[in-house]
Coordinates of C-alpha atoms and ligand atoms in Angstrom, one line a residue:
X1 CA -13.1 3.3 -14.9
X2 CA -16.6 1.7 -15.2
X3 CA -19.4 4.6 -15.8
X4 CA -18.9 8.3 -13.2
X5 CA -17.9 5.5 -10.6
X6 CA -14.9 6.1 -8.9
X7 CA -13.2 3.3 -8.5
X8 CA -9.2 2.6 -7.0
X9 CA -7.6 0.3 -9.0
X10 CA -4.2 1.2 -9.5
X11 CA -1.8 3.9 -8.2
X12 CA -1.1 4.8 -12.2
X13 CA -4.9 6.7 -12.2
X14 CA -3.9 10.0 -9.7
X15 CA -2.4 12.8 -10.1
X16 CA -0.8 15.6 -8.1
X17 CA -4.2 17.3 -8.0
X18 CA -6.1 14.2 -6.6
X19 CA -3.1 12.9 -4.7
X20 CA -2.7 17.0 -2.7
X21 CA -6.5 16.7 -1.7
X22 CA -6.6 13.2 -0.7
X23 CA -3.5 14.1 1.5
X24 CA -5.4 17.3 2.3
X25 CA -8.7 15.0 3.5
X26 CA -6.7 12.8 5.7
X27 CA -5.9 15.8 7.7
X28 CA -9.5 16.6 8.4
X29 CA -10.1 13.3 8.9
X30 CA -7.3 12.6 11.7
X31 CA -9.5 16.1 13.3
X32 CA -12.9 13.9 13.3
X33 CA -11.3 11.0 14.6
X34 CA -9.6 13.0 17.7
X35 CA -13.2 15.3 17.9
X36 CA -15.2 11.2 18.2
X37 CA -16.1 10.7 14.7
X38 CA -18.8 11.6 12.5
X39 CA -22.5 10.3 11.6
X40 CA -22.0 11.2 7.7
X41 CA -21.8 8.1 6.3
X42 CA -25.1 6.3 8.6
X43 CA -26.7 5.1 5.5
X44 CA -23.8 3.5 3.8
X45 CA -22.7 0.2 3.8
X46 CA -19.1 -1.3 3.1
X47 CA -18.3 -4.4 2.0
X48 CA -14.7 -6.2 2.6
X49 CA -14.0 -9.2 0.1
X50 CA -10.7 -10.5 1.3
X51 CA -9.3 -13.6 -0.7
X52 CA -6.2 -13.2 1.2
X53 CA -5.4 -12.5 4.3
X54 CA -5.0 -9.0 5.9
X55 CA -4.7 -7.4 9.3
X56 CA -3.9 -3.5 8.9
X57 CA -5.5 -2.9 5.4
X58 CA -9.0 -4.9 6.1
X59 CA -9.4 -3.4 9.7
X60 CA -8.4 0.0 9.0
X61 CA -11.4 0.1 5.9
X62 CA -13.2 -1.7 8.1
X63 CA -12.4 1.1 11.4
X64 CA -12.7 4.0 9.0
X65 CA -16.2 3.1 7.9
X66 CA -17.3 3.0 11.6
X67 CA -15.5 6.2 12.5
X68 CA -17.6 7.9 9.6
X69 CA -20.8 5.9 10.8
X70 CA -21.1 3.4 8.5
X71 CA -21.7 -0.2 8.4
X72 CA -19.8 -3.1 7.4
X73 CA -20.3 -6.5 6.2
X74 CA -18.0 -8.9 4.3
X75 CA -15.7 -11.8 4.9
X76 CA -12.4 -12.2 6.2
X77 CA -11.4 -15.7 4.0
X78 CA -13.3 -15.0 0.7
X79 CA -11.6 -17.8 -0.6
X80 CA -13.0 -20.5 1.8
X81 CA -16.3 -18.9 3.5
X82 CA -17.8 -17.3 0.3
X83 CA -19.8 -18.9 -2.2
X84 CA -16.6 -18.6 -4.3
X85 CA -15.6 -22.1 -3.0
X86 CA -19.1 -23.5 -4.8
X87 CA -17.3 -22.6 -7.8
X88 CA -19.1 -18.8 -8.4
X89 CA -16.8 -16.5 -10.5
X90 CA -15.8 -12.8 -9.0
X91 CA -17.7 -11.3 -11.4
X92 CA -21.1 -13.2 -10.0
X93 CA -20.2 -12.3 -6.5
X94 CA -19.4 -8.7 -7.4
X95 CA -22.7 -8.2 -8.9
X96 CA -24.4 -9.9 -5.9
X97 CA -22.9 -7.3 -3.4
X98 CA -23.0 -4.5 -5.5
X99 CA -26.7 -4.7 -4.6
X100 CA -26.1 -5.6 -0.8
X101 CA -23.5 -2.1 0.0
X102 CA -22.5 0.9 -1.6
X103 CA -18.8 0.1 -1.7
X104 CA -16.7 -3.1 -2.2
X105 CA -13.2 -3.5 -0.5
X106 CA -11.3 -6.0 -2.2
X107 CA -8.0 -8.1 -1.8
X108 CA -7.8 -10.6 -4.5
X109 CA -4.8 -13.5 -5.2
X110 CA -5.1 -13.1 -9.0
X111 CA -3.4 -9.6 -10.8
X112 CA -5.9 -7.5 -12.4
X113 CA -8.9 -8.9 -10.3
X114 CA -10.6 -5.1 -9.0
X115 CA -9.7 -3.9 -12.8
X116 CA -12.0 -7.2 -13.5
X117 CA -14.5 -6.6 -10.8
X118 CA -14.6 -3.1 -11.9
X119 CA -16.4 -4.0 -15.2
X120 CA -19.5 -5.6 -13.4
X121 CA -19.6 -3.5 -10.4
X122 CA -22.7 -0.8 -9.8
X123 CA -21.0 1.0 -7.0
X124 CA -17.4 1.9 -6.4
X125 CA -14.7 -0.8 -6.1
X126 CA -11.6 -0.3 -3.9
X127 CA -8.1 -2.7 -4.8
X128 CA -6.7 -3.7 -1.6
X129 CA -4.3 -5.8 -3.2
X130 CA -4.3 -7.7 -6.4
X131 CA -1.9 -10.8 -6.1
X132 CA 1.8 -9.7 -7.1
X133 CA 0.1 -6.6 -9.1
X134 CA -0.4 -3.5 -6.9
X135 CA -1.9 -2.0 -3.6
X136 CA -2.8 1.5 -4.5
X137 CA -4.5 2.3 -1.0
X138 CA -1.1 1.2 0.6
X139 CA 1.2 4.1 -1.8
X140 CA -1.7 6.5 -0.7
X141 CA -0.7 6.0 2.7
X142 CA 2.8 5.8 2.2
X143 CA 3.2 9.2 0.4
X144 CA 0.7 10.8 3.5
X145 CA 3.1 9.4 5.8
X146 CA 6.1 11.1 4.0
X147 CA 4.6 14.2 3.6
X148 CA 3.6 14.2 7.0
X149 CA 7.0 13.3 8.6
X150 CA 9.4 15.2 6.0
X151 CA 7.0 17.6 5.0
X152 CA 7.9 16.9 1.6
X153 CA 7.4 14.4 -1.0
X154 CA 8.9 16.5 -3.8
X155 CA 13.0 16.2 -3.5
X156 CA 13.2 13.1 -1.7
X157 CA 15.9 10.3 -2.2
X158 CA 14.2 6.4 -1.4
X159 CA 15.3 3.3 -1.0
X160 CA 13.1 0.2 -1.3
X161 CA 14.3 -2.6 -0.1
X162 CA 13.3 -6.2 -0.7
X163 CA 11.3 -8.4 -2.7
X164 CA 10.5 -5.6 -4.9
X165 CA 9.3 -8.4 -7.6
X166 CA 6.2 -9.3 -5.3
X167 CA 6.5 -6.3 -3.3
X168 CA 3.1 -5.0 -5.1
X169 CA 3.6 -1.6 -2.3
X170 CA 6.8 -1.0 -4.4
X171 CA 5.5 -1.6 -7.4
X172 CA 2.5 1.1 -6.6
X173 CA 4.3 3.7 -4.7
X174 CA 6.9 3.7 -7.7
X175 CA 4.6 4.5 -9.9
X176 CA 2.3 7.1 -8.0
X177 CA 5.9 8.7 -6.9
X178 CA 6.0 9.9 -10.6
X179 CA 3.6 12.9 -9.7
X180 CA 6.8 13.9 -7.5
X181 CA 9.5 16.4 -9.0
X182 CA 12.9 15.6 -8.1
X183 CA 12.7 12.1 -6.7
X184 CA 15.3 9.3 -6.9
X185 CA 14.7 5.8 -6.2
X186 CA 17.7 3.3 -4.9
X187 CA 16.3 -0.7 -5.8
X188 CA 18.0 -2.8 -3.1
X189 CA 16.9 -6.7 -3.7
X190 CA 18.2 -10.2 -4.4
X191 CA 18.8 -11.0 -7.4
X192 CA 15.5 -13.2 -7.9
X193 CA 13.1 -10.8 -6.8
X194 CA 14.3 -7.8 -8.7
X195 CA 11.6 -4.8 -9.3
X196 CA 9.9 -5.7 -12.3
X197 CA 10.7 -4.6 -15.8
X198 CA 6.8 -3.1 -16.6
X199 CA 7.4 -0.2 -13.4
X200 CA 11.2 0.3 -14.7
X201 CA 9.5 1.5 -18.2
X202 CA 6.8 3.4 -16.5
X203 CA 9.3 5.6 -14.7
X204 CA 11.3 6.1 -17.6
X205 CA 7.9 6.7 -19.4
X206 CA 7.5 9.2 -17.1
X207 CA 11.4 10.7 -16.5
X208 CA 11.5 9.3 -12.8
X209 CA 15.3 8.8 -11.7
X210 CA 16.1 5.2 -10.5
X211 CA 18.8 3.0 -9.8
X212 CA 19.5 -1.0 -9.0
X213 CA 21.7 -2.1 -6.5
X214 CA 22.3 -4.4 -4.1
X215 CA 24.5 -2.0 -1.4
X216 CA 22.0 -2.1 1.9
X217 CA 24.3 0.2 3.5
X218 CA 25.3 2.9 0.9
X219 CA 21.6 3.4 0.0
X220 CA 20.2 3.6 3.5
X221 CA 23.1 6.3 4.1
X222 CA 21.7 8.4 1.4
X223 CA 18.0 8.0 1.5
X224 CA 15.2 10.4 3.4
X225 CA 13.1 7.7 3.2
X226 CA 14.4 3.8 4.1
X227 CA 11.5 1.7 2.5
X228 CA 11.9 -2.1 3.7
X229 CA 9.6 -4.8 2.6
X230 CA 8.9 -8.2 3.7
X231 CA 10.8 -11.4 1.2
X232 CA 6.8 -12.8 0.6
X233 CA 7.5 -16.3 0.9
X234 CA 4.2 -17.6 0.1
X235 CA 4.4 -16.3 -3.6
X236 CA 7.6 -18.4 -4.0
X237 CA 7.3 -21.6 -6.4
X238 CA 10.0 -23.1 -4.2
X239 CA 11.7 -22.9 -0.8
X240 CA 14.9 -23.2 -2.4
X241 CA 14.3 -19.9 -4.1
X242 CA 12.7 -18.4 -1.0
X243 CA 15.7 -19.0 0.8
X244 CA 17.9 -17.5 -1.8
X245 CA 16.0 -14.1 -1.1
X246 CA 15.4 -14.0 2.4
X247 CA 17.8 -12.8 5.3
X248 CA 20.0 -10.9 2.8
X249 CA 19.0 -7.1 3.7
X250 CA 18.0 -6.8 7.4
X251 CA 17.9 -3.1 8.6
X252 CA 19.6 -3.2 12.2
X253 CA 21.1 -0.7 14.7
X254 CA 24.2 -0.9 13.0
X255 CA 22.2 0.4 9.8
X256 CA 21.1 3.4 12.1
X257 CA 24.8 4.5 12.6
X258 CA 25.0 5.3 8.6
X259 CA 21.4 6.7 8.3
X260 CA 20.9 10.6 8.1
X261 CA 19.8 12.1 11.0
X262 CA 16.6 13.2 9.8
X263 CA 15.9 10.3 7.4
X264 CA 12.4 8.0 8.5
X265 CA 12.1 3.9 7.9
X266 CA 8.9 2.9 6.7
X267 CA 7.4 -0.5 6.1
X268 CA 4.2 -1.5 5.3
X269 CA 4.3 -4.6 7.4
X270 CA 3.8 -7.0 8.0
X271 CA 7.1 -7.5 9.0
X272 CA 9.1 -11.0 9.5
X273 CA 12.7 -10.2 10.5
X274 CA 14.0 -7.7 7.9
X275 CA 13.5 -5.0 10.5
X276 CA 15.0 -6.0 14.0
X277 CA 12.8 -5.1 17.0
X278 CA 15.3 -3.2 18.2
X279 CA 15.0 -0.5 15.5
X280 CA 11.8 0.7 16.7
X281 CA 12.6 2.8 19.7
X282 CA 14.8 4.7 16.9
X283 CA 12.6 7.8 16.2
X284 CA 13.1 7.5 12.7
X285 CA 11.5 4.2 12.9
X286 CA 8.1 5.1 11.5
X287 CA 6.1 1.9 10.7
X288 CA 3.9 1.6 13.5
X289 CA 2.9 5.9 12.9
X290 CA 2.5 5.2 8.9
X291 CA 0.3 2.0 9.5
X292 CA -1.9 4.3 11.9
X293 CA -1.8 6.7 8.8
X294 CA -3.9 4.4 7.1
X295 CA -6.7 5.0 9.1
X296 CA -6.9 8.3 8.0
X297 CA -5.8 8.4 4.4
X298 CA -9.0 5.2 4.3
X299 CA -11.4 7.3 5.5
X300 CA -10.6 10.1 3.1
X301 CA -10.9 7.5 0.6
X302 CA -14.7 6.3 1.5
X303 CA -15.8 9.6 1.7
X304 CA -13.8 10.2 -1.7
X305 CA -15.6 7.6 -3.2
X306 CA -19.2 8.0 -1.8
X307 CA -19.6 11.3 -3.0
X308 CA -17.8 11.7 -6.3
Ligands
CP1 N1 0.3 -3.5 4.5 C1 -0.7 -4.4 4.4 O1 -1.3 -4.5 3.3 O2 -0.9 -5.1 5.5 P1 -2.0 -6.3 5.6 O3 -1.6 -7.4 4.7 O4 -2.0 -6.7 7.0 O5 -3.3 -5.7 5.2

């Protein structure tokens, strides 16, 4: 943290305290949105810095600034149609729009880059995805979604599924799950993209319960929560390892015979075949209602961080 700024940078800065209101906020917020939205925010500007590319997390900051009446300005391809391409470093163009908004939105390819852009920045910055590193604003969601559908976050049984070693959703909603009592976490991934060593010490750090394995089945017929991710093939160094990873753990309608009855299957999508289409007329299918989530939980967020 830079100055009283409140900045998002990783899921490792909340605790239950925070996390309870947040969750709390979102509520409200889902209200507003139903009731037409609110003026609050008509002075305020966002900006949205994407160096990668995004659908769900750019659009829904973008969609929750408007519903709280702010503006927006930013760029869709940082990478190619700011002056980042001339050569200027993050921290120039952090300082530039720090003067231009009143909070910066960022999706960077590099780990640590908001923790970076953090140092220079005037106003609040916002990591919407740091390379392989984390994707705080993504666990945020994730949790509200549980706790929504269970109505529970505390005594919960997960399974995440995937490439959990560029997964950066795992690798935050591990960690922010450590505010949680009584929580066990199944690791289901191929061998080459195994969740990383740094979040297994964390969790010990911070007595979480966790286990690797690579039995789709058993650990989707014990879980509350079924957490699938997508095998990120453009962080590969080679196809031949890509290839090694991808296709092995597909949820099907043959995994919905072994789920409970009252377990949910999230994914933060995108999604490119580990999750057949089929699945989701299966109530428990819940990745279309946790994406709309986001919505919410991000305009809790702005409001969060325009006002502490
Ligand atoms: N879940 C998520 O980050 O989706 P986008 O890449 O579409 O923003």
């Amino acid at each position: 943290m830079s100055g009283s700024l409140y900045h998002v940078l990783t899921a490792r800065q909340f605790d239950r305290a925070e996390l309870d209101a947040l969750f709390a906020a979102s509520g409200d917020m889902e209200r507003i949105v139903r009731e037409g939205g609110s003026t609050r925010f008509s002075n305020k500007i966002l900006t949205t810095l994407f160096f990668e590319a995004s659908t769900r997390t750019r659009l829904s900051f973008e969609a929750a600034m408007h519903r709280l009446g702010g503006r927006v300005i930013g760029t869709e391809n940082a990478a190619q149609f700011s002056s980042a391409i001339k050569g200027e470093t993050l921290e120039d163009t952090i300082r530039i729009v720090s003067g231009y908004s009143d909070l910066v939105v960022m999706r960077h390819t590099e780990i640590g880059a908001a923790q970076l852009a953090a140092t220079v920045a005037t106003v609040p910055v916002i990591n919407a995805g740091d390379g392989a590193g984390e994707h705080p604003t993504q666990a945020l969601l994730d949790l509200y979604s549980i706790q929504k559908e269970l109505g529970r976050i505390d005594d919960i049984r997960i399974a995440m599924i995937g490439d959990l070693a560029n997964g950066r959703t795992v690798h935050s909603l591990s960690y922010m799950l450590a505010n949680y009592k009584n929580v066990h976490i199944e690791y289901v991934a191929p061998d080459n993209v195994r969740i990383p060593v740094e979040v297994k010490r964390y969790l010990v750090e911070h007595g979480v319960s966790f286990e690797e394995s690579t039995d789709l089945r058993k650990a989707a017929a014990e879980a509350d929560v079924v957490y699938q991710t997508r095998i990120q093939k453009e962080r590969f160094l080679s196809l031949e390892e890509y290839e090694k990873a991808s296709g092995k753990y597909v949820i099907d309608a043959s995994l919905l015979d072994v789920m409970r009855p009252d377990a949910i299957i999230l994914h933060p999508l995108p999604r490119a075949g580990e999750i057949e289409t089929r699945v989701d007329r299966d109530p428990r299918a819940a990745y279309f209602r946790q994406a709309q989530n986001g919505l919410y939980l991000r305009m809790a967020l702005i409001e969060k961080c325009l006002t502490s």
